[in-house]
């Protein structure tokens, strides 16, 4: 069979003020009709750029070389009008962030109908009728009413379904899916992946699925292309690549999958509770309630309702949940960053509400937090050594000179080269930056470290390094860690005990093994089933 | 439905604003130096006469009572009498207002199409020759003071070439158009550069946004993407700026009206301030403020019509 798409020695250069950057070099792959091809790689690997080059969607300052042949036609020789006729009609695309890829001022029905008006010359009514059918195909409930909704009135998963409906409108033969589930919760992701597989099976729609998540690719794709630094390092069937990776980088990528991480979570937790949360309730005033019109404080949304749990000294305690589950609010409540409306928090046997000024200062030293985005949580104008030293002298634990020396020791402890000490956060990579944030949190020798999605913004190989670092520091400094994450696989490997939150309520709490192997709540079961797993390859389980 | 509740909320929020405006315009005369009665009666009035008039006008009452009387009068359309013109202030305003409104409408009719055309051309030819030329024009336009431009245009097109009259406001609609051409152009030349820069920036920002890439991926032609998506998403900031400018023009057309001797509200205001015609100043202040409130209200309602997210 003739391949649907054949890409040969593709090269993409970007002209930037600092010179020419080769984003992609010598990339070649094929997509057979009816096949789902995965392209996997970390940030900057060129996977997205290759995909966009196919549809000619790169910015103007990009130069594209090499051959892209779609159905026997060389795309680079097409006129803009011919290319527009291919886009959406033959090849369409869906994107990572569904919110920003929909026009906020146009109803979703109109946006789905739009390409059909242009490609098929349908009138408004016929196009809307087809749009309604398509919204039903992508399982938008109550599609008739939702047609007239604007993007902001839909959830993230719904918006991605709308984008898929737009892409399907003109019955294309190839769908390019660029990280289509990265911005979505894991249960929503499972739904979208199921939909993509159904479309592939029932309509024979070929796909290129670009993802950083090998687990997602393994669940959906037939073949996979592994990219790194703008080049293809390996390609083959998913089963072959996952079971017998030939390339060293592919091997590293597979070994870095959280499910494959070798990690001792340390089992010498003392059952003495370090932190006791009882009946905690956090209430936020409802949006839109303004002062002038009597914003009623008692009306509101419970970000957390009746949450009780203990964190034992020396353990790693995981908190998992999807967006809006209240996991970050819980951390902020413990730190006293949000007002609680009911319940108590006790630290080391003392109620936080009853601490006097000096005890409060002591508590603030004892409990430190590391945030999701290292770039946002570090002062962009401060050199990293100063950022790490600042809490030490601010708390008057040392004079600024001595604080600098201690900061240098901390940098060494988090495996940062002393050469980086004078850099600003923007001059560091995401992983290095997160190490700085960890070092800063450790500067006050805390007993409890709260890590809020600290590896979510990082590539998977870097995530593996940071997790190993945290595990080592925990042993070394006798830390208790509260690890907040949406990623079940990481929590499963890394935590001794785990709490599952959903919409501000505690679903269950228990030892990690018990929760994962015999979950007591329906929601936990759903979460676990939704998480993509490398070992749940289409071809069957992989022997360990 | 949220749109309607938004409009309702927006209208209710006007009430405290209007009360505030009335208090300020009331205090304006109350606290200004000099005695309006003495001004009214002239320098040779006796103390008895002053006291009698004071009593007749209710000026011996406590301030809060006077305020309520004032509000009652305003609600009935009575803004007091002009000392200079010997006419009710409301009549004066009704007489002078159409000229200023005509001028503003004229200015808008020139400004809006020109802004749209220039900004769209500049954004679509970003960094190329046409864009550079338009940006040069906007910088020049912003750095030239409006009164100077008005004088210059008047001298050249009015006095030198004799194409347009340089004063007054003419007879009939075409007469108004002819007479007000130079004042409208001078004002527009001051507004257009700011609006063009604002809209051009918004257009360029929107052109880079994700939904534009998504529209291209659907195979839509660039022209449709621009008209249906980019333009609609770009106009709001410029609409708000335009609203501020119109509100400013209601009270700020003074310079042009004086230079071209257009008998509009601006000219009336300047004359009244110089002639210490307190009640006219007070009435005009109230009228300007209400005009500004109406303009911002219109802009907000337009915004709500364009952007479904407004009011959340």
XYZ file of C-alpha atoms in Angstrom, chain B residues 110-266:
157
model
C -13.882 60.636 9.652
C -11.973 58.940 12.460
C -13.520 55.462 12.588
C -13.177 54.455 8.912
C -9.721 56.015 8.675
C -8.559 54.230 11.829
C -9.855 50.870 10.641
C -8.293 51.232 7.209
C -4.897 52.439 8.419
C -4.621 49.937 11.288
C -5.606 46.983 9.102
C -3.170 47.978 6.364
C -0.385 48.488 8.894
C -1.023 45.171 10.656
C -1.245 43.190 7.438
C 1.949 44.685 6.029
C 3.760 44.508 9.334
C 7.282 45.999 9.153
C 6.995 46.537 5.418
C 6.868 49.904 3.632
C 3.154 50.704 4.091
C 3.374 49.879 7.795
C 6.473 52.049 8.234
C 4.748 54.969 6.487
C 1.627 54.660 8.635
C 3.694 54.453 11.808
C 5.623 57.560 10.775
C 2.306 59.359 10.252
C 1.051 58.319 13.691
C 4.193 59.592 15.400
C 3.909 62.913 13.569
C 0.197 63.146 14.337
C 0.752 62.571 18.024
C 3.526 65.124 18.310
C 1.687 68.004 16.592
C -0.471 70.058 18.996
C -4.087 70.289 17.905
C -4.426 74.080 18.199
C -1.378 74.606 16.017
C -2.689 72.192 13.426
C -6.067 73.935 13.489
C -4.461 77.316 12.908
C -2.257 75.928 10.133
C -5.108 74.199 8.269
C -7.273 77.293 8.660
C -4.609 79.517 7.169
C -3.831 77.277 4.229
C -7.144 75.733 3.176
C -9.259 78.568 4.503
C -7.410 81.816 3.992
C -4.912 80.878 1.264
C -6.926 78.571 -0.979
C -10.357 79.664 0.198
C -11.758 76.132 -0.092
C -13.335 76.046 3.339
C -14.710 78.708 5.659
C -12.627 79.299 8.757
C -15.391 80.269 11.167
C -19.036 79.804 12.060
C -21.162 76.813 11.424
C -23.173 77.471 8.293
C -26.731 76.961 7.152
C -28.374 73.594 6.569
C -26.762 70.139 6.642
C -24.373 70.660 3.723
C -23.518 74.087 5.069
C -22.600 72.518 8.416
C -20.520 69.879 6.647
C -18.695 72.565 4.710
C -18.136 74.871 7.676
C -17.120 72.202 10.125
C -14.802 70.356 7.743
C -11.585 71.942 8.952
C -12.425 71.701 12.675
C -13.436 68.040 12.239
C -10.286 67.201 10.285
C -8.017 68.923 12.818
C -9.623 66.981 15.647
C -9.523 63.707 13.727
C -5.857 64.154 12.895
C -5.243 64.256 16.594
C -7.393 61.190 17.413
C -6.495 58.870 14.542
C -2.797 58.315 15.370
C -3.521 57.097 18.904
C -6.346 54.847 17.785
C -4.334 53.428 14.887
C -1.399 52.561 17.120
C -3.737 50.956 19.618
C -5.643 48.902 17.044
C -2.545 47.944 15.072
C -0.957 46.542 18.239
C -4.083 44.569 19.125
C -4.385 43.199 15.591
C -0.773 42.063 15.525
C -1.162 40.432 18.915
C -4.323 38.612 17.830
C -2.735 37.551 14.536
C -0.227 35.498 16.502
C -2.794 33.829 18.717
C -3.527 30.128 18.802
C -7.037 30.238 17.395
C -5.654 31.828 14.228
C -3.369 28.822 13.756
C -6.401 26.608 14.358
C -8.374 28.536 11.702
C -5.507 28.071 9.223
C -5.471 24.369 10.029
C -9.152 24.282 9.076
C -8.157 25.656 5.668
C -9.923 29.021 5.993
C -8.614 31.733 3.665
C -6.557 34.486 5.300
C -9.118 37.171 4.407
C -11.918 35.382 6.239
C -9.700 34.627 9.225
C -8.832 38.303 9.417
C -12.343 39.691 9.086
C -14.294 37.147 11.087
C -11.835 36.303 13.825
C -8.880 38.623 14.231
C -10.693 41.939 13.764
C -13.543 41.078 16.118
C -11.106 40.010 18.796
C -9.014 43.171 18.384
C -11.549 45.997 18.438
C -12.442 46.015 22.124
C -9.398 47.849 23.538
C -9.681 50.428 20.754
C -13.404 50.819 21.375
C -12.656 51.633 25.010
C -10.020 54.162 24.012
C -12.468 55.714 21.549
C -15.064 55.977 24.308
C -12.644 57.866 26.523
C -11.799 60.175 23.626
C -15.434 60.929 22.784
C -16.169 61.647 26.421
C -13.173 63.954 26.416
C -14.335 65.649 23.202
C -17.705 66.579 24.723
C -15.896 68.892 27.073
C -12.640 69.139 25.216
C -13.650 70.457 21.828
C -12.933 73.888 23.344
C -9.711 74.548 21.469
C -11.089 73.740 18.046
C -14.353 75.574 18.698
C -12.472 78.680 19.775
C -9.976 78.583 16.914
C -12.701 78.144 14.295
C -15.287 80.232 16.164
C -17.815 77.399 16.202
C -20.582 78.432 18.614
C -20.665 75.088 20.471
C -20.640 74.029 24.102
C -16.898 74.551 24.407
